[in-house]
Amino acid sequence: MAMEITQILLSAQSADARVRTEAETSLRQFQEQNLPVFLLSLSFELSNNEKPTESRRLAGIILKNSLDAKDATRKCILVQQWMGIEVAIKSQIKELLLRTLGSSAQEAWHTSSQVIAKIASIEIPQKQWPELIATLLNNMTQRDQPSSLKQATLETLGYVCEEISDQDLVQDEVNTVLTAVVQGMNLAEHSPEVRLAATRALCNALGFAQSNFENEMERNYIMKVVCETALSKEVEIRKAAFECLVSIASTYYDVLEPYMQTLFELTSNAVKGDVEEVALQAVEFWSSICDEEIELQEFESPESADSGSPHSRFIEKALPALVPMLLETLLKQEEDQDQDDSIWNISMAGGTCLGLVSRTVGDPIVPLVIPFVEDNIRKPDWHSREAATYALGSILDGPTFDKISPLVNAGFDFLLNLMKDENNHVRDTTAWTLSRIFELLHSPANGFSVLSPGNLPRVVKVLLDSLQDVPNVAQKVCGAIYYLAQGFEDAGASASLLSPYLPDILTRLVATADCTGSGDSKLRSSAYETISEVVRCANIAEASQIIAQLLPAIMNKLAQTFELQIVSLDDRVKQSDLQASLCGVLQIIIQKLSNTDETKPIILQYADQIMLLFLRVFACHNSTVHEETMLAIGALAYATGADFLKYMQEFYKYLEMGLQNYEEYQVCAITVGVVGDICRALDDKVLPFCDGIMELLLNDLRSDVLHRSVKPPIFSCFGDIALAIGHRFEKYVCYALPMMQGAAGICAQMEMDDEELLEYGYQLKCSIFEAYSGILQGFKDSKSEVMLPYASHLMQFIELVFKDRQRDESVTKAAVAVTGDLADALGPNIKLLLKDWAFLNDLLGECLQSDDEQLKETATWTQGMIGRIMVS
Amino acid sequence: MAPPDHRRPFKRPTISDQQRRRELSLLRQAQNRLDAQQRARCLASTVLSLEAPEPGPGPEPEPVLELELASESEYHVEEEEEGDSRSPSKEFDVRQASKLRGAEARKWFARQLMLPEWMIDVPDRLSQDWYVFARPSGKRCFVVSSNGITVSRLRNGSVLHRFPSALPGGARTRDVSGSAQSYSILDCIFHEIDQMYYVIDMVCWRGYSLYDCTAEFRFFWSNSKLNESGACDPPSQNHRYRFSLVPIYNCDENGLHAAYTGAVTYIKDGLLFYNKQAHYQTGNTPLALVWKDEKCSQYVIDTDSKGNVPRLQQVVLELQEDLKLITSDDPPVVFGCLDNDLVQKD
């Protein structure tokens, strides 16, 4: 039944474009017309040792792509298609693939093992391929087969374990798989290739070994084999074995105690003496232990102290040996590592781990690190000076302020001097360390800061001078200024300390952004982000003048982006990025200045020009809506209020485009938010645009393609529209309300075991309530009877939400508010209905006892609304 | 070699705040949405805005008090005019009040206070269901803070003071915590000697109507809210008069004793009794009662300039439009009704 397709597969790789296109077309047709036979033919090609490598390779690739895709929607379709294929044909395909594992051609069995795993990911959870594991294990006991079959089989087992979840296999299967894999790691019996495949397979299978790790004997055995394998003479195998240890550290933390001595020696030797790729995994082992302990500490509470998983304090116990080991790695920097973002080496991993250790143990790390800093920070070799500052920067997060601040204060001047060091890396790391100091040890609002009126002038001067340093250093300096400014946010009187410097800081940052020209776009965007943060955190009363001057300057820069020569796609991307940075700054300025009555007129004065610029940015990018611009427009609409109407004519088409942008769902979500801003700004003057907007919003809700996170904002937006246009929402009720009821139904059925889904459920519930609130309030003064038929369903939904004891307080707030809205809008009409719902008293009672003032107030109001009906 | 994804940002935190800007926007939008919905909710009972007098020559020198619907639009007005705006309502009816100015506003306000009846017998369950407190001596007034100004109006509706206060919306300050629509209404007694407003009841707070709430809740609310607003702080530039709460007791023996004999910072003028379950009701109500005797009030009986009690007590009677004769006591006592012919004769 399989078709001979070798020639087409070869032609599809022809150098001749015409031949290639023709072959691709016929493959596509074949696929569309008869998928089962197409897949069978590809499997046949892949399994046939007589066929050329090239055609087998392409056959394998197409097979894989017919079963899996990155895009979730496409993947879903592919899975459905596979499940729709006749069982007999699927069996044939699987048989051919399993047979390919025995092929002598490595490329063929390698591809086949991946395809098998893809099919397993579909079929094993459905219990449709029960014999797979047994068949694979059978390969391991065949004596007369080449060792490559064992290698292929182990690789397949590894991939299969990676694809499926631990619930998909029964314990017997897990046991046999583990046995086979661990035996495959046996040094005496197997070739290095088999052992490597086995070690990698173990790494994927570890997640299944829960009960095996609970059994001391089995656990001892697995740990022994892994530790032995970590000493193999082949680098690749050692690396794979350490990867297993990393995975064990996070999965089986609570049973590691007996092995820690061995593991410390193993990892310590690797860090000190092994090649870098193995040493990195050894450091990663300790980072993973830190992750576990930090998490245990974060969730540690008096109640769970004796019931939860034990905190074994491995890091604390290993501290005296662990810290020197990590400090040593810091001295192994590479030249130019700061210029290349893709570099990850032992010194970086060591510093990262040191930071985690510091977060794990806090104060005790300080005396272990400080001698290293003091010894090295003055040495002539730049490696020493850089390592010293890196060590200091790494341990800032963890120790208490009282423990760490004296050291930072003592070394502060020295650090500032290091900003003039001859070595680029030293300056880079020093600037980073300063940014960490400001991030972690400078919070006047919370009563502590290493900065004072005494040292601030010098700090600012050094930072501003260093903005002119090479791009990688200047970028870190931006980070330091960013946190410096952020620390002064909400700092009351001490916020004024920075005010005198703001004109200088902003001027120099603008200059930094300017002089990067076409060069370092990362520095430029860091500079603009820092400008935004400085503006956002400024004391508005003292900074209004400089911000008012900054506004036209930034507008001017945005205008200049329209003059840029655009030749290539790259030019277009750069223009768009620059516009994003500038619109980001404008958004922050608009929000800042429109927040007080004194400064709002500045925005209003420039509003026309700003809007014109935004519209021109949109016009530059005809295929998509510029996200940052849309964000900034929301802020502008809020600032201008009803005056925004004059822009609507021009702006409306971009609003439509944004609402239809399913691909970049963030853009769609932001546009939905802007619709809300516009509704509040225009009030009932938004009416002429509502038909179009509602149609698009309803389409968005119906779409399967649009990311689900956009859907809650759309419901909230219904409420915004209804509140703005009042009873004229009536014509949309018959479309919007069924959608809301449908979504409420989804909430009722939602599985609440997944944290992400839980969060989504809260958002969806809140948004449905907000929609009802807006609509009910909108109808209150007229035609509220339109909502009468929906009251009962809403009450059911409120009850459903109320009965969920886990509910988030935001959901409770929205629920109690919408209850009041219902009573307020429908009045005595729902007197009988309300009497039927006994839970209302419990809901109100709960809210009135809450510590949240806002919730109490809302509940009081709702109580009043219900009370009014009841006495009527 | 590439770092593991979750380890990267340590030394290379690239500042990119786009996500944060999204979140800031979402936060602002959520807050604005909440404000808009809360505004709509406040409309349910009351939205008051006190506007400056309209420019131009007007015979009415007094600042105009205007009550209006916040998002009043034309169709609202039309419907209101058709509506039964004349129907009597116990409610704080904004629609009716929305067109009032000057003298009309005075009249309207004159009807808004809850007035106690004389206590002539002991209510059932006095000790369980009632509060008692010593009434401060002074001018009973309604204090309305809104739109950056605070206005107090006497029982007859005329303005006593216009002043800035720390009540929500009570002064033009930078404090942007309360929305522009935020307003509060307090039932107070202005005590001349220490220039203090004693709050005896709370009718609206930050736009929330407390009319439909029990006295129990209203007292709890004033206790918890007033202090945190700063209204009880000493006077300052943005807070001309100080406000104070009065000590309120459960009406058991101890409470009664404390209210009757306990020392307070103000001059007492009788005892007020409030039923715990009673809502705020305009006009006279049997759920609020007043008691006076010589021990707890200096105004129980007239004296001459030397402090002697005259042989005859003078009584001023007020003839109302419906021809009822009432005393000008607080609360008044209805003496009887004149017949129409008698009035015509004059």
XYZ file of C-alpha atoms in Angstrom, chain A residues 277 280 284 287-288 291 337-338 340-344 348 351-352 356 394 428-429 432 476 479 482 486 529 533 536 584 587 591 598 627-628 631 634-635 638 666 673 677 680 716 720 727-728 770 773-774 777 780-781 817 821 824 853-854 857 860-861 868, chain B residues 1-4 6-8 10-22 24-25 28-34 36-38 40-45 71 73 75-76 79 91 95 174 176 205-206 208-210 212-213 217 220-221 224-225 228 279:
122
model
C 31.416 21.536 30.495
C 29.548 23.723 34.938
C 24.779 23.629 38.727
C 22.786 25.912 42.481
C 19.930 23.419 42.328
C 17.003 26.553 44.706
C 33.278 37.790 28.376
C 31.366 40.977 29.054
C 29.288 38.688 24.416
C 25.941 37.881 25.933
C 26.018 34.264 24.881
C 29.045 33.408 26.986
C 28.495 31.228 30.042
C 29.885 33.217 35.776
C 29.289 33.759 40.862
C 25.677 32.886 40.188
C 22.248 31.668 45.517
C 27.095 38.374 44.427
C 31.756 46.494 34.148
C 31.497 44.360 37.279
C 26.958 46.022 38.206
C 25.552 48.662 33.666
C 21.210 49.953 35.643
C 17.834 53.012 37.466
C 13.874 53.619 42.136
C 14.377 52.648 30.193
C 12.320 55.039 35.702
C 8.417 57.646 37.185
C 7.721 54.009 26.477
C 3.843 56.879 28.265
C 1.083 59.285 33.227
C -0.787 71.337 38.510
C 2.513 48.002 20.868
C 4.300 50.655 22.930
C 0.132 51.685 25.502
C -4.139 54.690 26.548
C -2.335 57.018 28.928
C -6.900 59.082 30.207
C -0.163 41.248 23.697
C -7.366 47.999 27.508
C -9.534 54.037 28.505
C -13.967 56.368 30.233
C -14.079 43.793 31.499
C -16.487 49.735 30.304
C -28.993 51.836 28.053
C -27.795 52.031 24.478
C -16.913 43.514 35.958
C -21.305 45.503 36.947
C -20.751 47.891 34.061
C -24.908 50.237 36.254
C -29.737 51.520 36.021
C -31.377 54.722 34.987
C -19.903 44.515 44.161
C -25.138 46.412 41.319
C -29.206 48.681 42.719
C -11.333 48.258 54.125
C -12.314 48.490 50.499
C -16.999 49.350 52.234
C -21.663 47.742 53.309
C -22.901 49.412 50.180
C -33.440 48.983 50.403
C 28.521 27.513 25.946
C 24.983 28.668 26.552
C 23.848 29.084 30.137
C 20.785 27.270 31.437
C 16.951 30.168 34.458
C 20.485 31.123 35.480
C 21.183 33.847 32.999
C 22.307 37.292 37.347
C 25.154 39.322 35.981
C 23.375 40.582 32.909
C 20.129 42.083 33.929
C 19.039 43.809 30.778
C 16.642 46.495 31.726
C 13.495 45.981 29.774
C 10.418 47.344 31.325
C 7.936 46.794 28.584
C 6.191 44.133 30.593
C 6.212 46.441 33.574
C 4.730 49.255 31.503
C 1.995 46.870 30.438
C 1.419 49.715 35.055
C -1.149 50.398 32.364
C -4.081 52.249 36.046
C -6.919 50.905 33.914
C -8.151 48.656 36.682
C -8.103 51.578 39.102
C -9.915 53.833 36.642
C -12.484 51.126 35.987
C -13.038 50.721 39.700
C -15.895 54.652 37.252
C -17.951 51.797 38.634
C -17.798 53.198 42.139
C -21.857 54.799 39.160
C -22.606 53.082 42.452
C -22.498 56.322 44.397
C -25.071 57.761 42.028
C -27.378 55.237 43.532
C -27.919 57.409 46.525
C -22.692 61.898 34.533
C -26.675 63.704 30.290
C -31.733 62.048 28.363
C -31.442 61.721 32.077
C -36.755 61.471 32.019
C -34.985 58.795 50.788
C -33.152 63.684 41.617
C -2.729 67.450 46.709
C -5.464 62.494 45.314
C -18.667 58.644 53.889
C -16.455 58.803 50.822
C -21.013 55.684 50.372
C -24.442 56.285 51.663
C -24.990 55.072 55.188
C -29.609 52.316 54.887
C -27.294 51.178 57.603
C -22.955 50.211 61.897
C -18.799 51.793 64.171
C -18.052 53.406 60.835
C -13.089 53.838 62.493
C -13.163 56.349 59.651
C -7.943 58.015 59.981
C -31.594 53.514 59.893
